Amino acid sequence: MPESSTRTAAAAPASTADAAIERHLLHTVAAAPGQATPTEIMHAVAQVAREHLSQRWVAGDSADRAAKARRVYYLSMEFLIGRTLSNALAALDLKGEMGKAAAAHASTLEDLAATEPDAALGNGGLGRLAACFLDSMATQELPSFGYGIRYEFGMFKQAIQDGRQVEGPDAWLEDGTPWEFPRFNVHYPVRFGGWVEPATDPSRVPTWRHAGEVNAKAYDMVIPGHGTQRVSTLRLWKAVAPAQIDLHAFNTGDYSRAAEFKNQYENISWVLYPNDSTPAGRELRLRQEYFFTSASIQDILARHLAEHGNLANLADKVAIHLNDTHPAIGVAELMRLLVDEHGFGWMSAWAVTKKVFSYTNHTLMPEALETWPVSLMQHVLPRHLEIIFRINAEFLAEAAAHRPGDNDFLRRLSLIDETGERRVRMAHLSIVGSHKVNGVSALHSDLLVQTIFADFASLWPDRFTNMTNGVTPRRWLAQANPSLSSLIDSTIGSGWRLDLTQLSRLKPHAEREDFRNAFLAVKHANKARLAAHIEATTGVKVDPASLFDVQVKRIHEYKRQLLNVLQVVARYQAMLAAPQADWVPRTVIFAGKAASSYVAAKNVIRLIHDIGQVINNDARLGGKLKLVFIPNYGVSVAEVIMPGADLSEQISTAGTEASGTGNMKLALNGALTIGTDDGANIEIREQVGDDNIFIFGLKTPEVAAAKQAGYQPLRIYESHVQIKAVLDAIAGGQFSPDEPGRYRPLVDSLLWGGDHYMLLADFDSYLETQSKVDALYRDRQAWAKKAIANVAGMGFFSSDRTIGEYARQVWGIAPKH
Ligand code: 26V
């Protein structure tokens, strides 16, 4: 859209909304109303929302202070928020008014909203979950804060050049954001390095002689609640070099040295680390983790002291949640603050700490569990390492009493991994320091206690629990899919926004042909919108009448985008072998980012493009098969994709996907799932019914058994004509004629590298199930019935339900509903 408004004269504003926008255009944005660009108008509209929100913020904060409320603090390295404008206007019930005001500027609200950059302060599922939780915590009126890092650069921007992913910086703060409130008076010193002077006598505490200090400055983002006046706060920390640090360099005129010093401190909050198949054991990442955790806990203690005068009742008033192990150093930090700075004895500090913390695990994959070399921790956080050693010594003494003489047990439990270079196990620190530990789906939580945390579960069975993930219906249905929302509103009323279980009332309407047709019409319109996005971003024209088959998520081997690709090639070959057959037209849609250093994932992106190039230009197919990759997947792109999907691909190897949340968003928008018996797919099946979902492949115990029995992918390849044809075509260069050997290594990793995620084992079952999908799609009425059953069955997967469970069972705070 061109950056200019067609409004010519600055006529008198017609409504209070108009007047407010014009006031902000003039006074905040400093733009002439008649000449303002869409971006400028967006900023002015946002300022109007901001005024309302800040009033609510102040009122809610005072109420919590007066009530001396117990609060929950959600510590997370990632918050994948996306855009805020539409969400804020919906929460404030200002959409109608602002839409009219936008029209006066010859614009629509959607066009204005599209000029806001996404706040992409997260990688994927873990970060988006944190954002859905903030929405639910505000809506449920929980006295709550999110705490994280104000990254200058969020998740990288993905461009595709010659079929390959190219990463670019995400300078989301370049033009400022209307949604943050700098808190000039809220800042804390965060210290690093140096050494520890032992206590001179037992009644004293050791002294940490730190080597460096950085200032953490608070920036609050306001999180509107829906259907309530309450808002919540996301407090993000920016690292600023302490003033004295460069004074000397400045005084001596050495400006480049001064800048270098400044960088050394301020780089802590510069950029979000992309997650990879394996964690990056980099010093800067550890500094990030400690930086935001320390600032947050200092802030929590300061707030408590301001309200209560002392820390004696801390555990009654404070719940701190660890979103994965990234803030786990907080366990040692709270101990340090209580013991070294606030006069607590070790034992009472430890009792408080365990009551305060709780921890969610988000992955089973052993290689993704965070550990830090003891030597690095000694260098960066020497006092914390001492504290961790003491926690460990006392913990192991307790554990030894459970199983006297079992040294293996103790070695497995220890907070320190002693095999090879000694490393601190952050998950173990989190478990020992928390009163509750949870997984994110029923299967995942079961597997935690059966596998990686089995020893801990034998010690403390009651500590482990499940909190199945959810998604916010406000963003993922009301905002992303306005046409389906109004169809639902006119059928069962609008209460589902705050009570998603009301969607079950749709169930009987699936039997009505007029309702099914209305539903199909909505879906078709959303597919047309998605098709337009596909054409604009990839140049490929796709047919909205074809089955839209969608796999959108981070690119990772365990998620098996490659299995989907193999299926596409098999379909292509089958279509060429029988071009006259009545093929169901399909558009296979991928989107997702690969971590920049994850070579295997990046190759899959390139393979998708190479195959797409061949398939999309093969006239023999008569346009009945298309393969596209939508670039730069993120929250806003997802809001366009979810409503336009027919089929949701959730095909991870059983036992590898902790939960998945894209599966919930897609089903909520009426897509049918084709998926494995993994993560939350299992609970989706329970909710929507066996007949309304396509489940295939090995189950978790079967995966384990097949591995045990000596899985031989090469055997499958040799005896399976179709798999052989598919892999030979890819490995032989049919899709990369300019470089025939390009995908040999990728195919070899399946045949000779052990096919770790068992693609070939599930291939048959997957293909068979895909044929059932085709058969059903031929009967649009039968398809619509099942799609509606999916929407109707999604009530359970609201993040409001999840947050209610956390509030009651983990945090000890009563939610509103
Ligand atoms: C690991 C690392 C390693 C170091 C660099 C930065 C970084 C960032 C994140 C991670 C762990 C990512 C774990 C994760 O995203 N898990 C996903 O969590 C979702 C919400 O619970 C869940 O739905 C997905 O199944 C799970 O994969």
PDB file of C-alpha atoms in Angstrom, residues 27-262:
ATOM      1  CA  HIS A  27       0.577  16.502  19.052  1.00  0.00           C
ATOM      2  CA  THR A  28       2.200  13.061  19.364  1.00  0.00           C
ATOM      3  CA  VAL A  29       3.023  12.121  15.786  1.00  0.00           C
ATOM      4  CA  ALA A  30       3.353  15.700  14.518  1.00  0.00           C
ATOM      5  CA  ALA A  31       1.735  15.039  11.165  1.00  0.00           C
ATOM      6  CA  ALA A  32      -0.912  17.061   9.334  1.00  0.00           C
ATOM      7  CA  PRO A  33      -4.122  14.991   9.421  1.00  0.00           C
ATOM      8  CA  GLY A  34      -4.673  15.527   5.708  1.00  0.00           C
ATOM      9  CA  GLN A  35      -1.225  14.254   4.779  1.00  0.00           C
ATOM     10  CA  ALA A  36      -0.535  11.555   7.337  1.00  0.00           C
ATOM     11  CA  THR A  37       0.749   8.199   6.060  1.00  0.00           C
ATOM     12  CA  PRO A  38      -0.907   4.939   7.142  1.00  0.00           C
ATOM     13  CA  THR A  39       1.980   4.340   9.552  1.00  0.00           C
ATOM     14  CA  GLU A  40       1.447   7.742  11.115  1.00  0.00           C
ATOM     15  CA  ILE A  41      -2.299   7.189  11.399  1.00  0.00           C
ATOM     16  CA  MET A  42      -1.620   3.759  12.951  1.00  0.00           C
ATOM     17  CA  HIS A  43       0.573   5.446  15.560  1.00  0.00           C
ATOM     18  CA  ALA A  44      -2.126   8.006  16.299  1.00  0.00           C
ATOM     19  CA  VAL A  45      -4.817   5.310  16.679  1.00  0.00           C
ATOM     20  CA  ALA A  46      -2.463   3.346  18.921  1.00  0.00           C
ATOM     21  CA  GLN A  47      -1.961   6.438  21.071  1.00  0.00           C
ATOM     22  CA  VAL A  48      -5.711   6.679  21.604  1.00  0.00           C
ATOM     23  CA  ALA A  49      -5.782   3.040  22.741  1.00  0.00           C
ATOM     24  CA  ARG A  50      -2.735   3.668  24.881  1.00  0.00           C
ATOM     25  CA  GLU A  51      -4.495   6.455  26.778  1.00  0.00           C
ATOM     26  CA  HIS A  52      -7.318   4.123  27.721  1.00  0.00           C
ATOM     27  CA  LEU A  53      -4.947   1.327  28.633  1.00  0.00           C
ATOM     28  CA  SER A  54      -2.719   3.457  30.811  1.00  0.00           C
ATOM     29  CA  GLN A  55      -5.740   4.548  32.819  1.00  0.00           C
ATOM     30  CA  ARG A  56      -6.686   0.915  33.340  1.00  0.00           C
ATOM     31  CA  TRP A  57      -3.094   0.067  34.156  1.00  0.00           C
ATOM     32  CA  VAL A  58      -2.819   2.656  36.906  1.00  0.00           C
ATOM     33  CA  ALA A  59      -6.179   1.699  38.406  1.00  0.00           C
ATOM     34  CA  GLY A  60      -5.409  -2.027  38.438  1.00  0.00           C
ATOM     35  CA  ASP A  61      -1.947  -1.515  39.867  1.00  0.00           C
ATOM     36  CA  SER A  62      -3.288   0.617  42.710  1.00  0.00           C
ATOM     37  CA  ALA A  63      -5.978  -1.966  43.441  1.00  0.00           C
ATOM     38  CA  ASP A  64      -3.373  -4.746  43.675  1.00  0.00           C
ATOM     39  CA  ARG A  65      -1.196  -2.621  45.933  1.00  0.00           C
ATOM     40  CA  ALA A  66      -4.076  -1.765  48.204  1.00  0.00           C
ATOM     41  CA  ALA A  67      -5.137  -5.417  48.374  1.00  0.00           C
ATOM     42  CA  LYS A  68      -1.505  -6.524  48.914  1.00  0.00           C
ATOM     43  CA  ALA A  69      -2.387  -9.168  46.384  1.00  0.00           C
ATOM     44  CA  ARG A  70      -0.523 -12.406  45.898  1.00  0.00           C
ATOM     45  CA  ARG A  71       1.006 -12.154  42.433  1.00  0.00           C
ATOM     46  CA  VAL A  72       2.412 -14.464  39.853  1.00  0.00           C
ATOM     47  CA  TYR A  73       5.556 -13.571  37.952  1.00  0.00           C
ATOM     48  CA  TYR A  74       6.043 -15.399  34.657  1.00  0.00           C
ATOM     49  CA  LEU A  75       9.745 -15.405  33.777  1.00  0.00           C
ATOM     50  CA  SER A  76      10.415 -16.142  30.121  1.00  0.00           C
ATOM     51  CA  MET A  77      13.290 -15.483  27.709  1.00  0.00           C
ATOM     52  CA  GLU A  78      10.680 -15.266  24.954  1.00  0.00           C
ATOM     53  CA  PHE A  79       7.356 -13.534  24.340  1.00  0.00           C
ATOM     54  CA  LEU A  80       6.154 -13.899  20.764  1.00  0.00           C
ATOM     55  CA  ILE A  81       3.494 -11.197  20.868  1.00  0.00           C
ATOM     56  CA  GLY A  82       2.991 -10.193  17.243  1.00  0.00           C
ATOM     57  CA  ARG A  83       1.025  -7.017  16.583  1.00  0.00           C
ATOM     58  CA  THR A  84      -0.984  -5.289  19.306  1.00  0.00           C
ATOM     59  CA  LEU A  85      -3.280  -2.712  17.674  1.00  0.00           C
ATOM     60  CA  SER A  86      -6.266  -4.897  16.708  1.00  0.00           C
ATOM     61  CA  ASN A  87      -6.053  -6.873  19.923  1.00  0.00           C
ATOM     62  CA  ALA A  88      -5.985  -3.688  22.009  1.00  0.00           C
ATOM     63  CA  LEU A  89      -8.918  -2.124  20.153  1.00  0.00           C
ATOM     64  CA  ALA A  90     -10.945  -5.317  20.535  1.00  0.00           C
ATOM     65  CA  ALA A  91     -10.183  -5.442  24.262  1.00  0.00           C
ATOM     66  CA  LEU A  92     -11.220  -1.798  24.607  1.00  0.00           C
ATOM     67  CA  ASP A  93     -14.317  -2.363  22.479  1.00  0.00           C
ATOM     68  CA  LEU A  94     -13.145   0.432  20.184  1.00  0.00           C
ATOM     69  CA  LYS A  95     -13.009  -1.472  16.929  1.00  0.00           C
ATOM     70  CA  GLY A  96     -16.258  -0.136  15.488  1.00  0.00           C
ATOM     71  CA  GLU A  97     -15.547   3.477  16.319  1.00  0.00           C
ATOM     72  CA  MET A  98     -11.940   3.319  15.160  1.00  0.00           C
ATOM     73  CA  GLY A  99     -12.938   1.539  11.964  1.00  0.00           C
ATOM     74  CA  LYS A 100     -15.205   4.470  11.092  1.00  0.00           C
ATOM     75  CA  ALA A 101     -12.509   6.943  11.988  1.00  0.00           C
ATOM     76  CA  ALA A 102     -10.031   5.068   9.797  1.00  0.00           C
ATOM     77  CA  ALA A 103     -12.488   5.291   6.906  1.00  0.00           C
ATOM     78  CA  ALA A 104     -12.383   9.060   7.241  1.00  0.00           C
ATOM     79  CA  HIS A 105      -8.702   8.747   6.360  1.00  0.00           C
ATOM     80  CA  ALA A 106      -9.550   6.560   3.355  1.00  0.00           C
ATOM     81  CA  SER A 107      -8.122   3.551   5.132  1.00  0.00           C
ATOM     82  CA  THR A 108      -9.324   0.372   6.791  1.00  0.00           C
ATOM     83  CA  LEU A 109      -8.351  -0.750  10.247  1.00  0.00           C
ATOM     84  CA  GLU A 110      -6.688  -3.824   8.724  1.00  0.00           C
ATOM     85  CA  ASP A 111      -4.518  -1.707   6.451  1.00  0.00           C
ATOM     86  CA  LEU A 112      -3.490   0.478   9.363  1.00  0.00           C
ATOM     87  CA  ALA A 113      -2.833  -2.539  11.588  1.00  0.00           C
ATOM     88  CA  ALA A 114      -0.639  -4.081   8.891  1.00  0.00           C
ATOM     89  CA  THR A 115       1.848  -1.221   9.229  1.00  0.00           C
ATOM     90  CA  GLU A 116       2.695  -2.233  12.803  1.00  0.00           C
ATOM     91  CA  PRO A 117       5.797  -4.436  13.011  1.00  0.00           C
ATOM     92  CA  ASP A 118       5.410  -7.759  14.848  1.00  0.00           C
ATOM     93  CA  ALA A 119       6.974  -7.909  18.290  1.00  0.00           C
ATOM     94  CA  ALA A 120       8.743 -11.203  17.528  1.00  0.00           C
ATOM     95  CA  LEU A 121      10.623 -11.700  20.773  1.00  0.00           C
ATOM     96  CA  GLY A 122      10.568 -15.471  20.547  1.00  0.00           C
ATOM     97  CA  ASN A 123      11.468 -18.463  18.436  1.00  0.00           C
ATOM     98  CA  GLY A 124       8.351 -20.579  18.253  1.00  0.00           C
ATOM     99  CA  GLY A 125       5.929 -22.496  20.456  1.00  0.00           C
ATOM    100  CA  LEU A 126       7.446 -21.641  23.808  1.00  0.00           C
ATOM    101  CA  GLY A 127       7.425 -17.909  23.117  1.00  0.00           C
ATOM    102  CA  ARG A 128       3.949 -17.837  21.571  1.00  0.00           C
ATOM    103  CA  LEU A 129       2.577 -19.812  24.527  1.00  0.00           C
ATOM    104  CA  ALA A 130       3.963 -17.129  26.851  1.00  0.00           C
ATOM    105  CA  ALA A 131       2.119 -14.473  24.798  1.00  0.00           C
ATOM    106  CA  CYS A 132      -1.175 -16.421  24.913  1.00  0.00           C
ATOM    107  CA  PHE A 133      -0.700 -16.796  28.668  1.00  0.00           C
ATOM    108  CA  LEU A 134      -0.291 -13.035  29.157  1.00  0.00           C
ATOM    109  CA  ASP A 135      -3.567 -12.505  27.303  1.00  0.00           C
ATOM    110  CA  SER A 136      -5.312 -15.058  29.522  1.00  0.00           C
ATOM    111  CA  MET A 137      -3.753 -13.797  32.746  1.00  0.00           C
ATOM    112  CA  ALA A 138      -4.996 -10.262  32.005  1.00  0.00           C
ATOM    113  CA  THR A 139      -8.420 -11.553  30.947  1.00  0.00           C
ATOM    114  CA  GLN A 140      -8.689 -13.775  34.045  1.00  0.00           C
ATOM    115  CA  GLU A 141      -7.717 -10.735  36.142  1.00  0.00           C
ATOM    116  CA  LEU A 142      -4.776 -12.495  37.753  1.00  0.00           C
ATOM    117  CA  PRO A 143      -2.459 -10.097  39.523  1.00  0.00           C
ATOM    118  CA  SER A 144       0.454 -10.923  37.270  1.00  0.00           C
ATOM    119  CA  PHE A 145       3.594  -9.735  35.562  1.00  0.00           C
ATOM    120  CA  GLY A 146       5.504 -11.182  32.658  1.00  0.00           C
ATOM    121  CA  TYR A 147       9.244 -10.581  32.814  1.00  0.00           C
ATOM    122  CA  GLY A 148      11.629 -10.835  29.878  1.00  0.00           C
ATOM    123  CA  ILE A 149      14.227  -9.099  27.742  1.00  0.00           C
ATOM    124  CA  ARG A 150      13.647  -6.060  25.552  1.00  0.00           C
ATOM    125  CA  TYR A 151      15.593  -7.406  22.601  1.00  0.00           C
ATOM    126  CA  GLU A 152      16.605  -4.684  20.170  1.00  0.00           C
ATOM    127  CA  PHE A 153      16.382  -7.353  17.452  1.00  0.00           C
ATOM    128  CA  GLY A 154      13.816 -10.124  17.618  1.00  0.00           C
ATOM    129  CA  MET A 155      13.448 -13.302  15.595  1.00  0.00           C
ATOM    130  CA  PHE A 156      15.309 -12.864  12.293  1.00  0.00           C
ATOM    131  CA  LYS A 157      13.434 -12.000   9.122  1.00  0.00           C
ATOM    132  CA  GLN A 158      13.393 -14.846   6.634  1.00  0.00           C
ATOM    133  CA  ALA A 159      13.771 -14.141   2.934  1.00  0.00           C
ATOM    134  CA  ILE A 160      14.102 -16.786   0.254  1.00  0.00           C
ATOM    135  CA  GLN A 161      16.757 -16.362  -2.425  1.00  0.00           C
ATOM    136  CA  ASP A 162      17.145 -19.041  -5.081  1.00  0.00           C
ATOM    137  CA  GLY A 163      15.174 -21.390  -2.873  1.00  0.00           C
ATOM    138  CA  ARG A 164      17.407 -20.820   0.106  1.00  0.00           C
ATOM    139  CA  GLN A 165      16.673 -19.165   3.476  1.00  0.00           C
ATOM    140  CA  VAL A 166      18.476 -15.866   3.971  1.00  0.00           C
ATOM    141  CA  GLU A 167      18.337 -14.296   7.436  1.00  0.00           C
ATOM    142  CA  GLY A 168      17.945 -10.571   7.938  1.00  0.00           C
ATOM    143  CA  PRO A 169      17.823  -8.444  11.096  1.00  0.00           C
ATOM    144  CA  ASP A 170      14.480  -7.691  12.709  1.00  0.00           C
ATOM    145  CA  ALA A 171      14.769  -4.053  13.788  1.00  0.00           C
ATOM    146  CA  TRP A 172      11.266  -3.930  15.226  1.00  0.00           C
ATOM    147  CA  LEU A 173      12.032  -0.919  17.443  1.00  0.00           C
ATOM    148  CA  GLU A 174      13.434   1.192  14.607  1.00  0.00           C
ATOM    149  CA  ASP A 175      10.414   3.504  14.486  1.00  0.00           C
ATOM    150  CA  GLY A 176       9.591   3.113  18.176  1.00  0.00           C
ATOM    151  CA  THR A 177       6.591   1.198  19.524  1.00  0.00           C
ATOM    152  CA  PRO A 178       3.481   2.861  20.905  1.00  0.00           C
ATOM    153  CA  TRP A 179       2.943   0.011  23.344  1.00  0.00           C
ATOM    154  CA  GLU A 180       5.812   0.467  25.768  1.00  0.00           C
ATOM    155  CA  PHE A 181       6.143   2.663  28.830  1.00  0.00           C
ATOM    156  CA  PRO A 182       9.736   3.336  29.861  1.00  0.00           C
ATOM    157  CA  ARG A 183       9.938   3.262  33.645  1.00  0.00           C
ATOM    158  CA  PHE A 184      12.699   5.789  34.241  1.00  0.00           C
ATOM    159  CA  ASN A 185      12.856   5.176  37.958  1.00  0.00           C
ATOM    160  CA  VAL A 186      12.951   1.375  37.772  1.00  0.00           C
ATOM    161  CA  HIS A 187      16.462   0.059  37.242  1.00  0.00           C
ATOM    162  CA  TYR A 188      18.728  -2.423  38.965  1.00  0.00           C
ATOM    163  CA  PRO A 189      22.417  -3.259  38.859  1.00  0.00           C
ATOM    164  CA  VAL A 190      23.239  -6.730  37.570  1.00  0.00           C
ATOM    165  CA  ARG A 191      26.725  -7.946  38.373  1.00  0.00           C
ATOM    166  CA  PHE A 192      29.025 -10.427  36.728  1.00  0.00           C
ATOM    167  CA  GLY A 193      32.376 -12.128  37.216  1.00  0.00           C
ATOM    168  CA  GLY A 194      35.052 -11.544  39.827  1.00  0.00           C
ATOM    169  CA  TRP A 195      35.589 -13.815  42.810  1.00  0.00           C
ATOM    170  CA  VAL A 196      34.076 -14.705  46.175  1.00  0.00           C
ATOM    171  CA  GLU A 197      35.722 -13.815  49.474  1.00  0.00           C
ATOM    172  CA  PRO A 198      34.862 -16.520  51.993  1.00  0.00           C
ATOM    173  CA  ALA A 199      33.057 -15.501  55.183  1.00  0.00           C
ATOM    174  CA  THR A 200      35.462 -14.571  57.954  1.00  0.00           C
ATOM    175  CA  ASP A 201      33.379 -16.398  60.560  1.00  0.00           C
ATOM    176  CA  PRO A 202      30.312 -18.659  60.473  1.00  0.00           C
ATOM    177  CA  SER A 203      27.949 -15.850  61.456  1.00  0.00           C
ATOM    178  CA  ARG A 204      28.840 -13.893  58.338  1.00  0.00           C
ATOM    179  CA  VAL A 205      28.214 -14.409  54.650  1.00  0.00           C
ATOM    180  CA  PRO A 206      30.742 -14.578  51.806  1.00  0.00           C
ATOM    181  CA  THR A 207      31.347 -11.426  49.775  1.00  0.00           C
ATOM    182  CA  TRP A 208      31.028 -11.435  46.009  1.00  0.00           C
ATOM    183  CA  ARG A 209      33.692  -9.102  44.578  1.00  0.00           C
ATOM    184  CA  HIS A 210      32.182  -8.725  41.141  1.00  0.00           C
ATOM    185  CA  ALA A 211      34.215  -7.582  38.149  1.00  0.00           C
ATOM    186  CA  GLY A 212      31.510  -5.851  36.100  1.00  0.00           C
ATOM    187  CA  GLU A 213      28.075  -4.366  36.444  1.00  0.00           C
ATOM    188  CA  VAL A 214      25.338  -3.517  33.982  1.00  0.00           C
ATOM    189  CA  ASN A 215      22.207  -1.525  34.562  1.00  0.00           C
ATOM    190  CA  ALA A 216      18.854  -3.214  33.814  1.00  0.00           C
ATOM    191  CA  LYS A 217      16.226  -0.613  32.829  1.00  0.00           C
ATOM    192  CA  ALA A 218      12.524  -1.440  32.846  1.00  0.00           C
ATOM    193  CA  TYR A 219      10.222  -0.963  29.840  1.00  0.00           C
ATOM    194  CA  ASP A 220       6.629  -2.018  30.418  1.00  0.00           C
ATOM    195  CA  MET A 221       4.367  -3.299  27.684  1.00  0.00           C
ATOM    196  CA  VAL A 222       0.708  -3.101  28.546  1.00  0.00           C
ATOM    197  CA  ILE A 223      -1.307  -6.290  28.050  1.00  0.00           C
ATOM    198  CA  PRO A 224      -5.031  -5.634  27.748  1.00  0.00           C
ATOM    199  CA  GLY A 225      -7.522  -8.036  29.266  1.00  0.00           C
ATOM    200  CA  HIS A 226     -10.719  -8.815  27.357  1.00  0.00           C
ATOM    201  CA  GLY A 227     -14.114  -8.347  28.931  1.00  0.00           C
ATOM    202  CA  THR A 228     -12.494  -6.649  31.916  1.00  0.00           C
ATOM    203  CA  GLN A 229     -10.959  -3.329  32.853  1.00  0.00           C
ATOM    204  CA  ARG A 230      -7.837  -5.124  33.992  1.00  0.00           C
ATOM    205  CA  VAL A 231      -4.555  -5.070  32.160  1.00  0.00           C
ATOM    206  CA  SER A 232      -1.402  -6.976  32.855  1.00  0.00           C
ATOM    207  CA  THR A 233       2.192  -5.889  32.556  1.00  0.00           C
ATOM    208  CA  LEU A 234       5.013  -7.359  30.544  1.00  0.00           C
ATOM    209  CA  ARG A 235       8.161  -5.847  32.010  1.00  0.00           C
ATOM    210  CA  LEU A 236      11.108  -6.090  29.643  1.00  0.00           C
ATOM    211  CA  TRP A 237      14.677  -5.236  30.640  1.00  0.00           C
ATOM    212  CA  LYS A 238      17.146  -3.311  28.542  1.00  0.00           C
ATOM    213  CA  ALA A 239      20.862  -3.482  29.346  1.00  0.00           C
ATOM    214  CA  VAL A 240      22.557  -0.116  29.736  1.00  0.00           C
ATOM    215  CA  ALA A 241      26.218   0.439  30.576  1.00  0.00           C
ATOM    216  CA  PRO A 242      26.674   2.143  33.930  1.00  0.00           C
ATOM    217  CA  ALA A 243      27.543   5.828  33.485  1.00  0.00           C
ATOM    218  CA  GLN A 244      30.943   5.674  35.175  1.00  0.00           C
ATOM    219  CA  ILE A 245      32.173   2.923  32.891  1.00  0.00           C
ATOM    220  CA  ASP A 246      33.042   5.096  29.942  1.00  0.00           C
ATOM    221  CA  LEU A 247      33.731   8.278  31.833  1.00  0.00           C
ATOM    222  CA  HIS A 248      37.438   7.683  31.931  1.00  0.00           C
ATOM    223  CA  ALA A 249      37.654   6.818  28.256  1.00  0.00           C
ATOM    224  CA  PHE A 250      35.586   9.866  27.401  1.00  0.00           C
ATOM    225  CA  ASN A 251      37.730  12.118  29.579  1.00  0.00           C
ATOM    226  CA  THR A 252      40.823  10.968  27.784  1.00  0.00           C
ATOM    227  CA  GLY A 253      39.121  11.515  24.429  1.00  0.00           C
ATOM    228  CA  ASP A 254      39.240   7.840  23.479  1.00  0.00           C
ATOM    229  CA  TYR A 255      35.757   7.611  22.016  1.00  0.00           C
ATOM    230  CA  SER A 256      36.160   4.331  20.178  1.00  0.00           C
ATOM    231  CA  ARG A 257      37.299   2.684  23.400  1.00  0.00           C
ATOM    232  CA  ALA A 258      34.327   4.248  25.185  1.00  0.00           C
ATOM    233  CA  ALA A 259      31.995   2.830  22.525  1.00  0.00           C
ATOM    234  CA  GLU A 260      33.624  -0.584  22.802  1.00  0.00           C
ATOM    235  CA  PHE A 261      33.057  -0.572  26.563  1.00  0.00           C
ATOM    236  CA  LYS A 262      29.464   0.446  26.109  1.00  0.00           C
TER     237      LYS A 262
END
